[in-house]
Amino acid sequence: MYSQRIGKSAQLAVTKIHK
């Protein structure tokens, strides 16, 4: 459960940084 939440947050952060 926690992994999925952290994964989603990390993905969003990565996408923001990439953009």
CSV table of N, CA and C in Angstrom, one decimal:
chain,number,residue,atom,x,y,z
A,1,MET,N,0.9,-1.2,0.0
A,1,MET,CA,0.0,0.0,0.0
A,1,MET,C,0.9,1.3,0.0
A,2,TYR,N,1.8,1.3,1.0
A,2,TYR,CA,2.7,2.5,1.1
A,2,TYR,C,3.5,2.6,-0.2
A,3,SER,N,4.0,1.5,-0.7
A,3,SER,CA,4.9,1.5,-1.8
A,3,SER,C,4.1,2.1,-3.0
A,4,GLN,N,2.9,1.7,-3.2
A,4,GLN,CA,2.1,2.3,-4.4
A,4,GLN,C,2.0,3.8,-4.2
A,5,ARG,N,1.8,4.3,-3.0
A,5,ARG,CA,1.6,5.7,-2.8
A,5,ARG,C,2.9,6.5,-3.0
A,6,ILE,N,4.0,5.9,-2.5
A,6,ILE,CA,5.3,6.5,-2.7
A,6,ILE,C,5.6,6.5,-4.2
A,7,GLY,N,5.3,5.4,-4.8
A,7,GLY,CA,5.6,5.2,-6.3
A,7,GLY,C,4.9,6.3,-7.1
A,8,LYS,N,3.6,6.5,-6.8
A,8,LYS,CA,2.9,7.5,-7.5
A,8,LYS,C,3.5,8.9,-7.3
A,9,SER,N,3.8,9.2,-6.1
A,9,SER,CA,4.3,10.5,-5.8
A,9,SER,C,5.7,10.7,-6.5
A,10,ALA,N,6.5,9.6,-6.4
A,10,ALA,CA,7.8,9.7,-7.1
A,10,ALA,C,7.6,9.9,-8.6
A,11,GLN,N,6.7,9.2,-9.2
A,11,GLN,CA,6.5,9.3,-10.6
A,11,GLN,C,6.1,10.7,-11.0
A,12,LEU,N,5.2,11.3,-10.2
A,12,LEU,CA,4.7,12.7,-10.4
A,12,LEU,C,5.9,13.6,-10.3
A,13,ALA,N,6.7,13.5,-9.3
A,13,ALA,CA,7.9,14.3,-9.1
A,13,ALA,C,8.8,14.2,-10.2
A,14,VAL,N,9.1,13.0,-10.7
A,14,VAL,CA,10.0,12.7,-11.8
A,14,VAL,C,9.5,13.4,-13.0
A,15,THR,N,8.2,13.2,-13.3
A,15,THR,CA,7.6,13.8,-14.5
A,15,THR,C,7.7,15.4,-14.4
A,16,LYS,N,7.5,15.9,-13.3
A,16,LYS,CA,7.6,17.4,-13.1
A,16,LYS,C,9.0,17.8,-13.4
A,17,ILE,N,10.0,17.1,-12.8
A,17,ILE,CA,11.4,17.5,-13.0
A,17,ILE,C,11.8,17.3,-14.5
A,18,HIS,N,11.3,16.2,-15.1
A,18,HIS,CA,11.6,16.0,-16.5
A,18,HIS,C,11.1,17.1,-17.4
A,19,LYS,N,9.9,17.5,-17.0
A,19,LYS,CA,9.2,18.6,-17.8
A,19,LYS,C,9.8,19.9,-17.5
